[in-house]
Amino acid sequence: MTFNPDNVIIWQWEMLKINATLVFTWLVMALILCLTWLATRRLSDDVHPSRWQTFMEMLVSLIRDQIRDVGREDPDPYLSFVGTIFLFIAFANLLTIIPGYRPPTGSLSTTAALAICVFLAVPLYGIQRQGLLNYLRQYTRPSLFMLPFNIIGEVSRTIALAVRLFGNMMSGTVVVAVLISITPFLFPIVLQLLGLLTGMIQAYIFAILAMVYISSALVARKKNNTSTQNRPEPGGTAPAGGQ
Amino acid sequence: MELNWSTFLLEIFNFLVLVWILKRFLYQPVLDIIARRRAAIETQLAEARQQHAEADALKQQYEHRLADWEHERQQALDRLMQEIEETRNQQMQKLKAELSQQEEKTRVARSRQDKQLIRAIEQRALQQSAEFASRLLAEAAGPELENRLFDLLLNGLSALPADQIEALGNKWGESPETIVVSSAYPLDDDKRHQLEATLSRVTGLSAPVHYEQDAKLLAGLNITIGSWLLQLNVRDELRGFMELADIES
């Protein structure tokens, strides 16, 4: 029995392999785009919008509020990135209720890709806000001796981000598969419902951690502007998360 | 737990594409709609605030106007009360003056009525006394009274001073043909001689004397000399007394 959707090859051309991970990713993307189209095709600024529009506005507002609560600043520059992470992971995990569906987040390639995106987004937002030198100078705080440790922290938290999501989703898939083989009725249903909850929590955790990592780079700039003391480290002060 | 590099790279690409698509077709339109709705709500709130401010201004204006009206009303009321007070004082003074005049008129009228009443009482008393005297004298009249009146007439004529006798003589005018002497009781000859002698001396006339008896005289004499009349009898005295009472009333 194959639990990794990367191993389910659907089409291959030399090194390029179209596997179940990519197919289900595109399926999730198509579903999100379809819902987006349904929600945004008749946008209006009436006081009483449609239910779809209300749902989307509520969802976007909820994400913006979470970003604002974590970052303590204007959420709009980070809404696209953090919001897409949340929506993609949430939809990818929620679709596990469909029989035969393999969540792309159960693939380390997908979670690693998302983690790399976060890993790259943090310095991009930091450099955009502070400038290259100021951002790089944070890695030498409080002393140059801390530079390798800060770099290790950046890499380790990215790996933790990827492995955490992969491990949770993969374990859920494995447990459900094992329980189906043992007790095919009651327990798999309960664990599927639990998996839905776990999937939503993982989406929330991944998005929140991404925002925390981004905001840690921005908070350092804020503190630089007010005081040179107690400067947070780019990777040291941010929570590594975990479950 | 293995990493498929082509899947890894394609997943990065997929994610970036999804980020761009959602930003283009979800976040930006929804944020624009939220911003537009917020702007519309802000506009409505601003209009509401402006209307509220205008309403407050109008309310204050109306309150000021009401206060002014109240002030003007109070002033007008004060002026009216003052005018009413002045008018009342004037009317009271006028009324007092009229009352004083009326009291004076009443007092005068009462005094006049009192005088008239007193006069009427006096007249009534005079009339009653005259009637009483007339009845008394009518009952008491007799030859004795006539004799006494005769004597009184003779004494009076005899006591006239010379200048008066001369003045009487000049006023007789044309000499009368006869002298008429009326008496309530018949006169004896002696009295007639005495009377004629006295009349002749006083009047200076030599006309014959004609004697008459008139019981209505009650007592006394009535002497007619032309247009002149000498009276000394009870009836004429009482009539004179009553006429005197009428004149005095």
Short mmCIF file of N, CA and C in Angstrom, two decimals, chain A residues 47-217:
data_model
loop_
_atom_site.label_atom_id
_atom_site.label_comp_id
_atom_site.label_asym_id
_atom_site.label_seq_id
_atom_site.Cartn_x
_atom_site.Cartn_y
_atom_site.Cartn_z
N VAL A 47 -25.27 47.08 0.75
CA VAL A 47 -25.22 46.82 2.20
C VAL A 47 -25.58 45.36 2.48
N HIS A 48 -26.39 44.76 1.59
CA HIS A 48 -26.79 43.36 1.77
C HIS A 48 -26.27 42.54 0.59
N PRO A 49 -25.02 42.06 0.65
CA PRO A 49 -24.47 41.27 -0.45
C PRO A 49 -25.03 39.84 -0.44
N SER A 50 -24.63 39.05 -1.48
CA SER A 50 -25.09 37.68 -1.57
C SER A 50 -24.40 36.82 -0.50
N ARG A 51 -24.92 35.58 -0.34
CA ARG A 51 -24.37 34.72 0.71
C ARG A 51 -22.94 34.32 0.39
N TRP A 52 -22.66 34.01 -0.90
CA TRP A 52 -21.29 33.65 -1.29
C TRP A 52 -20.35 34.82 -1.03
N GLN A 53 -20.80 36.00 -1.44
CA GLN A 53 -19.94 37.16 -1.24
C GLN A 53 -19.73 37.42 0.25
N THR A 54 -20.81 37.26 1.00
CA THR A 54 -20.69 37.46 2.45
C THR A 54 -19.70 36.47 3.04
N PHE A 55 -19.77 35.21 2.57
CA PHE A 55 -18.85 34.19 3.09
C PHE A 55 -17.40 34.55 2.76
N MET A 56 -17.18 34.96 1.50
CA MET A 56 -15.81 35.30 1.11
C MET A 56 -15.32 36.54 1.85
N GLU A 57 -16.17 37.54 1.97
CA GLU A 57 -15.75 38.74 2.71
C GLU A 57 -15.45 38.39 4.16
N MET A 58 -16.28 37.51 4.73
CA MET A 58 -16.03 37.10 6.11
C MET A 58 -14.71 36.34 6.23
N LEU A 59 -14.46 35.46 5.23
CA LEU A 59 -13.22 34.68 5.26
C LEU A 59 -12.00 35.58 5.12
N VAL A 60 -12.07 36.49 4.16
CA VAL A 60 -10.94 37.40 3.95
C VAL A 60 -10.75 38.29 5.17
N SER A 61 -11.86 38.77 5.74
CA SER A 61 -11.75 39.63 6.92
C SER A 61 -11.16 38.85 8.10
N LEU A 62 -11.56 37.57 8.21
CA LEU A 62 -11.02 36.75 9.30
C LEU A 62 -9.51 36.58 9.16
N ILE A 63 -9.06 36.30 7.92
CA ILE A 63 -7.61 36.15 7.70
C ILE A 63 -6.89 37.46 7.98
N ARG A 64 -7.48 38.55 7.53
CA ARG A 64 -6.84 39.86 7.76
C ARG A 64 -6.75 40.15 9.26
N ASP A 65 -7.81 39.82 9.98
CA ASP A 65 -7.77 40.08 11.43
C ASP A 65 -6.70 39.24 12.11
N GLN A 66 -6.57 37.96 11.68
CA GLN A 66 -5.52 37.12 12.27
C GLN A 66 -4.14 37.67 11.96
N ILE A 67 -3.95 38.10 10.72
CA ILE A 67 -2.64 38.67 10.35
C ILE A 67 -2.37 39.93 11.15
N ARG A 68 -3.39 40.75 11.31
CA ARG A 68 -3.21 42.00 12.07
C ARG A 68 -2.90 41.70 13.53
N ASP A 69 -3.58 40.68 14.07
CA ASP A 69 -3.33 40.35 15.48
C ASP A 69 -1.91 39.85 15.69
N VAL A 70 -1.41 39.08 14.72
CA VAL A 70 -0.06 38.53 14.87
C VAL A 70 1.00 39.58 14.53
N GLY A 71 0.81 40.26 13.37
CA GLY A 71 1.84 41.18 12.90
C GLY A 71 1.75 42.56 13.49
N ARG A 72 0.59 42.94 14.05
CA ARG A 72 0.42 44.27 14.63
C ARG A 72 0.66 45.38 13.62
N GLU A 73 0.30 45.12 12.39
CA GLU A 73 0.42 46.17 11.39
C GLU A 73 -0.55 45.87 10.25
N ASP A 74 -0.47 46.69 9.21
CA ASP A 74 -1.41 46.57 8.10
C ASP A 74 -1.30 45.18 7.47
N PRO A 75 -2.40 44.43 7.43
CA PRO A 75 -2.32 43.05 6.95
C PRO A 75 -2.34 42.92 5.42
N ASP A 76 -2.69 43.97 4.69
CA ASP A 76 -2.90 43.83 3.25
C ASP A 76 -1.67 43.35 2.47
N PRO A 77 -0.43 43.80 2.79
CA PRO A 77 0.72 43.31 2.02
C PRO A 77 0.96 41.80 2.19
N TYR A 78 0.50 41.21 3.26
CA TYR A 78 0.76 39.80 3.54
C TYR A 78 -0.46 38.94 3.33
N LEU A 79 -1.57 39.58 2.98
CA LEU A 79 -2.82 38.84 2.86
C LEU A 79 -2.74 37.79 1.75
N SER A 80 -2.18 38.14 0.62
CA SER A 80 -2.15 37.20 -0.51
C SER A 80 -1.34 35.95 -0.15
N PHE A 81 -0.18 36.17 0.43
CA PHE A 81 0.71 35.05 0.72
C PHE A 81 0.16 34.19 1.85
N VAL A 82 -0.12 34.79 2.99
CA VAL A 82 -0.57 34.03 4.15
C VAL A 82 -1.95 33.46 3.92
N GLY A 83 -2.81 34.24 3.31
CA GLY A 83 -4.17 33.77 3.04
C GLY A 83 -4.18 32.61 2.08
N THR A 84 -3.31 32.63 1.06
CA THR A 84 -3.26 31.52 0.10
C THR A 84 -2.73 30.26 0.77
N ILE A 85 -1.75 30.43 1.64
CA ILE A 85 -1.25 29.26 2.39
C ILE A 85 -2.39 28.61 3.17
N PHE A 86 -3.14 29.44 3.89
CA PHE A 86 -4.22 28.91 4.71
C PHE A 86 -5.28 28.24 3.84
N LEU A 87 -5.71 28.93 2.78
CA LEU A 87 -6.79 28.38 1.96
C LEU A 87 -6.34 27.08 1.28
N PHE A 88 -5.13 27.09 0.74
CA PHE A 88 -4.66 25.90 0.05
C PHE A 88 -4.57 24.71 0.99
N ILE A 89 -3.94 24.89 2.13
CA ILE A 89 -3.79 23.77 3.07
C ILE A 89 -5.14 23.34 3.61
N ALA A 90 -6.02 24.32 3.91
CA ALA A 90 -7.33 23.98 4.46
C ALA A 90 -8.14 23.17 3.46
N PHE A 91 -8.19 23.64 2.21
CA PHE A 91 -8.96 22.89 1.21
C PHE A 91 -8.33 21.54 0.94
N ALA A 92 -7.01 21.52 0.89
CA ALA A 92 -6.33 20.25 0.64
C ALA A 92 -6.62 19.24 1.74
N ASN A 93 -6.70 19.69 2.96
CA ASN A 93 -6.96 18.78 4.07
C ASN A 93 -8.43 18.43 4.19
N LEU A 94 -9.32 19.41 3.90
CA LEU A 94 -10.75 19.14 4.02
C LEU A 94 -11.23 18.11 3.00
N LEU A 95 -10.56 18.06 1.85
CA LEU A 95 -11.01 17.14 0.81
C LEU A 95 -10.68 15.68 1.14
N THR A 96 -10.00 15.45 2.25
CA THR A 96 -9.73 14.05 2.62
C THR A 96 -10.99 13.29 2.94
N ILE A 97 -12.08 14.01 3.09
CA ILE A 97 -13.36 13.34 3.35
C ILE A 97 -13.84 12.59 2.12
N ILE A 98 -13.28 12.94 0.95
CA ILE A 98 -13.68 12.29 -0.29
C ILE A 98 -12.88 10.98 -0.43
N PRO A 99 -13.57 9.89 -0.63
CA PRO A 99 -12.85 8.61 -0.78
C PRO A 99 -11.95 8.60 -2.01
N GLY A 100 -10.75 8.09 -1.86
CA GLY A 100 -9.81 8.02 -2.96
C GLY A 100 -8.94 9.24 -3.11
N TYR A 101 -9.26 10.26 -2.37
CA TYR A 101 -8.50 11.50 -2.43
C TYR A 101 -7.25 11.37 -1.59
N ARG A 102 -6.15 11.81 -2.13
CA ARG A 102 -4.89 11.84 -1.40
C ARG A 102 -4.49 13.29 -1.19
N PRO A 103 -4.43 13.76 0.04
CA PRO A 103 -4.11 15.20 0.24
C PRO A 103 -2.70 15.50 -0.23
N PRO A 104 -2.51 16.56 -1.00
CA PRO A 104 -1.15 16.93 -1.43
C PRO A 104 -0.27 17.28 -0.25
N THR A 105 -0.90 17.71 0.87
CA THR A 105 -0.09 18.03 2.06
C THR A 105 0.46 16.78 2.71
N GLY A 106 0.02 15.57 2.24
CA GLY A 106 0.61 14.33 2.72
C GLY A 106 1.90 14.00 2.01
N SER A 107 2.31 14.90 1.10
CA SER A 107 3.56 14.72 0.38
C SER A 107 4.59 15.69 0.91
N LEU A 108 5.76 15.19 1.19
CA LEU A 108 6.82 16.08 1.68
C LEU A 108 7.23 17.09 0.63
N SER A 109 7.04 16.74 -0.64
CA SER A 109 7.37 17.69 -1.71
C SER A 109 6.50 18.93 -1.60
N THR A 110 5.22 18.72 -1.31
CA THR A 110 4.30 19.88 -1.20
C THR A 110 4.61 20.70 0.04
N THR A 111 4.71 20.03 1.19
CA THR A 111 4.97 20.78 2.42
C THR A 111 6.32 21.46 2.37
N ALA A 112 7.30 20.80 1.77
CA ALA A 112 8.62 21.43 1.63
C ALA A 112 8.53 22.63 0.71
N ALA A 113 7.76 22.50 -0.35
CA ALA A 113 7.60 23.64 -1.26
C ALA A 113 6.97 24.82 -0.54
N LEU A 114 5.93 24.51 0.25
CA LEU A 114 5.29 25.60 1.01
C LEU A 114 6.27 26.20 2.03
N ALA A 115 7.00 25.33 2.72
CA ALA A 115 7.98 25.82 3.70
C ALA A 115 9.07 26.64 3.03
N ILE A 116 9.51 26.24 1.86
CA ILE A 116 10.52 27.02 1.14
C ILE A 116 9.97 28.37 0.73
N CYS A 117 8.70 28.36 0.35
CA CYS A 117 8.09 29.65 0.01
C CYS A 117 8.10 30.58 1.22
N VAL A 118 7.76 30.01 2.40
CA VAL A 118 7.81 30.82 3.62
C VAL A 118 9.24 31.25 3.91
N PHE A 119 10.17 30.30 3.75
CA PHE A 119 11.59 30.58 4.00
C PHE A 119 12.09 31.72 3.12
N LEU A 120 11.59 31.78 1.90
CA LEU A 120 12.02 32.84 1.00
C LEU A 120 11.21 34.13 1.24
N ALA A 121 9.99 33.96 1.66
CA ALA A 121 9.16 35.15 1.85
C ALA A 121 9.64 35.99 3.02
N VAL A 122 10.13 35.32 4.08
CA VAL A 122 10.56 36.07 5.27
C VAL A 122 11.65 37.08 4.93
N PRO A 123 12.76 36.67 4.30
CA PRO A 123 13.77 37.69 3.97
C PRO A 123 13.29 38.69 2.93
N LEU A 124 12.44 38.22 2.01
CA LEU A 124 11.95 39.18 1.02
C LEU A 124 11.17 40.31 1.67
N TYR A 125 10.23 39.93 2.56
CA TYR A 125 9.47 40.99 3.26
C TYR A 125 10.39 41.81 4.16
N GLY A 126 11.35 41.11 4.83
CA GLY A 126 12.27 41.85 5.70
C GLY A 126 13.12 42.83 4.94
N ILE A 127 13.68 42.37 3.81
CA ILE A 127 14.53 43.26 3.01
C ILE A 127 13.69 44.39 2.43
N GLN A 128 12.45 44.05 2.01
CA GLN A 128 11.59 45.10 1.46
C GLN A 128 11.32 46.17 2.51
N ARG A 129 11.19 45.75 3.73
CA ARG A 129 10.87 46.71 4.78
C ARG A 129 12.12 47.44 5.28
N GLN A 130 13.23 46.67 5.54
CA GLN A 130 14.38 47.26 6.22
C GLN A 130 15.54 47.58 5.30
N GLY A 131 15.59 46.95 4.18
CA GLY A 131 16.78 47.06 3.37
C GLY A 131 17.68 45.85 3.58
N LEU A 132 18.54 45.58 2.60
CA LEU A 132 19.34 44.35 2.63
C LEU A 132 20.31 44.32 3.81
N LEU A 133 21.05 45.42 3.99
CA LEU A 133 22.08 45.43 5.02
C LEU A 133 21.49 45.35 6.42
N ASN A 134 20.45 46.12 6.63
CA ASN A 134 19.82 46.08 7.96
C ASN A 134 19.27 44.70 8.26
N TYR A 135 18.70 44.08 7.23
CA TYR A 135 18.15 42.75 7.48
C TYR A 135 19.25 41.75 7.77
N LEU A 136 20.30 41.77 6.96
CA LEU A 136 21.39 40.82 7.18
C LEU A 136 22.11 41.08 8.50
N ARG A 137 22.11 42.35 8.91
CA ARG A 137 22.79 42.67 10.16
C ARG A 137 22.11 42.02 11.37
N GLN A 138 20.83 41.68 11.21
CA GLN A 138 20.13 41.04 12.33
C GLN A 138 20.72 39.68 12.67
N TYR A 139 21.25 39.04 11.69
CA TYR A 139 21.82 37.70 11.94
C TYR A 139 23.07 37.76 12.78
N THR A 140 23.66 38.94 12.91
CA THR A 140 24.90 39.08 13.71
C THR A 140 24.59 39.64 15.09
N ARG A 141 23.34 39.77 15.42
CA ARG A 141 22.95 40.29 16.73
C ARG A 141 22.72 39.11 17.69
N PRO A 142 22.98 39.19 18.90
CA PRO A 142 23.66 40.32 19.56
C PRO A 142 25.15 40.37 19.28
N SER A 143 25.72 39.30 18.71
CA SER A 143 27.15 39.35 18.36
C SER A 143 27.35 38.50 17.11
N LEU A 144 28.48 38.66 16.52
CA LEU A 144 28.78 37.93 15.29
C LEU A 144 28.81 36.42 15.54
N PHE A 145 29.09 36.06 16.78
CA PHE A 145 29.15 34.65 17.17
C PHE A 145 27.81 33.94 16.94
N MET A 146 26.73 34.70 16.97
CA MET A 146 25.40 34.11 16.84
C MET A 146 25.01 33.88 15.40
N LEU A 147 25.81 34.30 14.43
CA LEU A 147 25.44 34.18 13.01
C LEU A 147 25.13 32.75 12.60
N PRO A 148 26.01 31.75 12.88
CA PRO A 148 25.65 30.39 12.46
C PRO A 148 24.42 29.85 13.16
N PHE A 149 24.24 30.23 14.40
CA PHE A 149 23.07 29.74 15.12
C PHE A 149 21.78 30.33 14.55
N ASN A 150 21.84 31.60 14.17
CA ASN A 150 20.65 32.20 13.55
C ASN A 150 20.34 31.54 12.22
N ILE A 151 21.39 31.24 11.43
CA ILE A 151 21.15 30.59 10.14
C ILE A 151 20.59 29.19 10.35
N ILE A 152 21.15 28.48 11.32
CA ILE A 152 20.63 27.14 11.63
C ILE A 152 19.17 27.24 12.08
N GLY A 153 18.87 28.26 12.87
CA GLY A 153 17.49 28.44 13.32
C GLY A 153 16.55 28.67 12.15
N GLU A 154 17.00 29.50 11.19
CA GLU A 154 16.15 29.75 10.02
C GLU A 154 15.87 28.45 9.27
N VAL A 155 16.92 27.67 9.05
CA VAL A 155 16.76 26.43 8.29
C VAL A 155 15.94 25.41 9.07
N SER A 156 16.22 25.31 10.35
CA SER A 156 15.54 24.29 11.15
C SER A 156 14.06 24.57 11.27
N ARG A 157 13.70 25.81 11.42
CA ARG A 157 12.27 26.10 11.55
C ARG A 157 11.56 25.89 10.23
N THR A 158 12.29 26.09 9.12
CA THR A 158 11.67 25.80 7.82
C THR A 158 11.45 24.30 7.66
N ILE A 159 12.44 23.55 8.07
CA ILE A 159 12.29 22.09 8.00
C ILE A 159 11.18 21.63 8.94
N ALA A 160 11.14 22.23 10.14
CA ALA A 160 10.10 21.86 11.09
C ALA A 160 8.73 22.17 10.54
N LEU A 161 8.66 23.32 9.84
CA LEU A 161 7.38 23.69 9.26
C LEU A 161 6.92 22.65 8.25
N ALA A 162 7.82 22.24 7.40
CA ALA A 162 7.48 21.26 6.36
C ALA A 162 7.18 19.90 6.96
N VAL A 163 8.02 19.46 7.85
CA VAL A 163 7.87 18.10 8.40
C VAL A 163 6.64 18.02 9.29
N ARG A 164 6.34 19.10 10.01
CA ARG A 164 5.17 19.07 10.90
C ARG A 164 3.89 18.82 10.11
N LEU A 165 3.73 19.60 9.06
CA LEU A 165 2.52 19.44 8.25
C LEU A 165 2.51 18.06 7.57
N PHE A 166 3.64 17.71 7.01
CA PHE A 166 3.72 16.41 6.34
C PHE A 166 3.45 15.28 7.32
N GLY A 167 4.06 15.34 8.49
CA GLY A 167 3.90 14.27 9.46
C GLY A 167 2.46 14.14 9.93
N ASN A 168 1.84 15.25 10.21
CA ASN A 168 0.46 15.18 10.69
C ASN A 168 -0.47 14.61 9.64
N MET A 169 -0.33 15.10 8.42
CA MET A 169 -1.24 14.63 7.38
C MET A 169 -0.92 13.19 6.99
N MET A 170 0.34 12.89 6.91
CA MET A 170 0.73 11.53 6.55
C MET A 170 0.29 10.54 7.63
N SER A 171 0.50 10.93 8.89
CA SER A 171 0.11 10.03 9.96
C SER A 171 -1.38 9.80 9.95
N GLY A 172 -2.12 10.88 9.69
CA GLY A 172 -3.57 10.73 9.64
C GLY A 172 -3.99 9.77 8.55
N THR A 173 -3.35 9.89 7.40
CA THR A 173 -3.69 9.00 6.29
C THR A 173 -3.35 7.56 6.63
N VAL A 174 -2.18 7.36 7.24
CA VAL A 174 -1.74 6.01 7.60
C VAL A 174 -2.66 5.40 8.64
N VAL A 175 -3.01 6.20 9.66
CA VAL A 175 -3.87 5.67 10.72
C VAL A 175 -5.21 5.28 10.16
N VAL A 176 -5.77 6.14 9.31
CA VAL A 176 -7.08 5.82 8.73
C VAL A 176 -6.99 4.57 7.87
N ALA A 177 -5.92 4.42 7.12
CA ALA A 177 -5.77 3.24 6.26
C ALA A 177 -5.65 1.98 7.10
N VAL A 178 -4.88 2.08 8.19
CA VAL A 178 -4.73 0.90 9.05
C VAL A 178 -6.05 0.53 9.69
N LEU A 179 -6.80 1.57 10.19
CA LEU A 179 -8.07 1.29 10.85
C LEU A 179 -9.10 0.76 9.87
N ILE A 180 -9.04 1.21 8.64
CA ILE A 180 -9.99 0.68 7.65
C ILE A 180 -9.74 -0.81 7.43
N SER A 181 -8.46 -1.17 7.44
CA SER A 181 -8.15 -2.59 7.24
C SER A 181 -8.56 -3.42 8.44
N ILE A 182 -8.60 -2.82 9.63
CA ILE A 182 -8.94 -3.56 10.84
C ILE A 182 -10.44 -3.48 11.12
N THR A 183 -10.94 -2.26 11.32
CA THR A 183 -12.36 -2.05 11.61
C THR A 183 -12.91 -1.09 10.57
N PRO A 184 -13.51 -1.62 9.55
CA PRO A 184 -13.82 -0.78 8.40
C PRO A 184 -14.95 0.22 8.60
N PHE A 185 -15.64 0.30 9.73
CA PHE A 185 -16.82 1.17 9.81
C PHE A 185 -16.67 2.33 10.78
N LEU A 186 -16.67 2.03 12.07
CA LEU A 186 -16.83 3.09 13.07
C LEU A 186 -15.59 3.96 13.21
N PHE A 187 -14.49 3.36 13.52
CA PHE A 187 -13.30 4.13 13.85
C PHE A 187 -12.78 4.96 12.69
N PRO A 188 -12.79 4.44 11.47
CA PRO A 188 -12.32 5.30 10.37
C PRO A 188 -13.15 6.57 10.22
N ILE A 189 -14.45 6.48 10.47
CA ILE A 189 -15.29 7.68 10.33
C ILE A 189 -14.91 8.70 11.39
N VAL A 190 -14.78 8.23 12.60
CA VAL A 190 -14.41 9.13 13.69
C VAL A 190 -13.06 9.77 13.41
N LEU A 191 -12.11 8.94 12.97
CA LEU A 191 -10.78 9.49 12.70
C LEU A 191 -10.77 10.40 11.48
N GLN A 192 -11.67 10.12 10.53
CA GLN A 192 -11.78 11.05 9.40
C GLN A 192 -12.26 12.41 9.89
N LEU A 193 -13.26 12.40 10.78
CA LEU A 193 -13.74 13.69 11.33
C LEU A 193 -12.64 14.37 12.13
N LEU A 194 -11.92 13.56 12.90
CA LEU A 194 -10.79 14.12 13.64
C LEU A 194 -9.73 14.65 12.69
N GLY A 195 -9.57 13.94 11.56
CA GLY A 195 -8.60 14.39 10.56
C GLY A 195 -8.99 15.72 9.95
N LEU A 196 -10.29 15.92 9.76
CA LEU A 196 -10.74 17.22 9.26
C LEU A 196 -10.35 18.33 10.24
N LEU A 197 -10.62 18.07 11.53
CA LEU A 197 -10.26 19.06 12.54
C LEU A 197 -8.75 19.28 12.57
N THR A 198 -8.02 18.18 12.51
CA THR A 198 -6.55 18.29 12.50
C THR A 198 -6.07 19.05 11.27
N GLY A 199 -6.70 18.78 10.13
CA GLY A 199 -6.30 19.48 8.92
C GLY A 199 -6.52 20.97 9.01
N MET A 200 -7.67 21.37 9.57
CA MET A 200 -7.93 22.81 9.73
C MET A 200 -6.94 23.44 10.69
N ILE A 201 -6.67 22.68 11.79
CA ILE A 201 -5.70 23.21 12.76
C ILE A 201 -4.33 23.35 12.12
N GLN A 202 -3.94 22.37 11.31
CA GLN A 202 -2.64 22.45 10.66
C GLN A 202 -2.57 23.63 9.69
N ALA A 203 -3.67 23.85 8.97
CA ALA A 203 -3.68 25.01 8.07
C ALA A 203 -3.52 26.29 8.86
N TYR A 204 -4.26 26.38 9.96
CA TYR A 204 -4.18 27.58 10.79
C TYR A 204 -2.78 27.76 11.36
N ILE A 205 -2.20 26.64 11.85
CA ILE A 205 -0.85 26.72 12.45
C ILE A 205 0.17 27.13 11.40
N PHE A 206 0.10 26.51 10.23
CA PHE A 206 1.08 26.83 9.18
C PHE A 206 0.99 28.30 8.79
N ALA A 207 -0.24 28.79 8.60
CA ALA A 207 -0.39 30.19 8.20
C ALA A 207 0.06 31.12 9.30
N ILE A 208 -0.33 30.81 10.54
CA ILE A 208 0.04 31.68 11.65
C ILE A 208 1.55 31.70 11.85
N LEU A 209 2.17 30.52 11.75
CA LEU A 209 3.64 30.48 11.89
C LEU A 209 4.31 31.26 10.78
N ALA A 210 3.77 31.14 9.56
CA ALA A 210 4.36 31.91 8.46
C ALA A 210 4.30 33.39 8.77
N MET A 211 3.15 33.82 9.30
CA MET A 211 3.02 35.25 9.61
C MET A 211 3.90 35.64 10.77
N VAL A 212 4.05 34.71 11.73
CA VAL A 212 4.93 35.00 12.87
C VAL A 212 6.37 35.17 12.39
N TYR A 213 6.80 34.29 11.47
CA TYR A 213 8.17 34.40 10.95
C TYR A 213 8.35 35.71 10.19
N ILE A 214 7.35 36.05 9.41
CA ILE A 214 7.44 37.31 8.65
C ILE A 214 7.45 38.50 9.60
N SER A 215 6.53 38.46 10.55
CA SER A 215 6.43 39.62 11.46
C SER A 215 7.66 39.74 12.34
N SER A 216 8.35 38.60 12.61
CA SER A 216 9.56 38.69 13.43
C SER A 216 10.62 39.53 12.73
N ALA A 217 10.67 39.40 11.42
CA ALA A 217 11.62 40.23 10.67
C ALA A 217 11.18 41.68 10.67
#
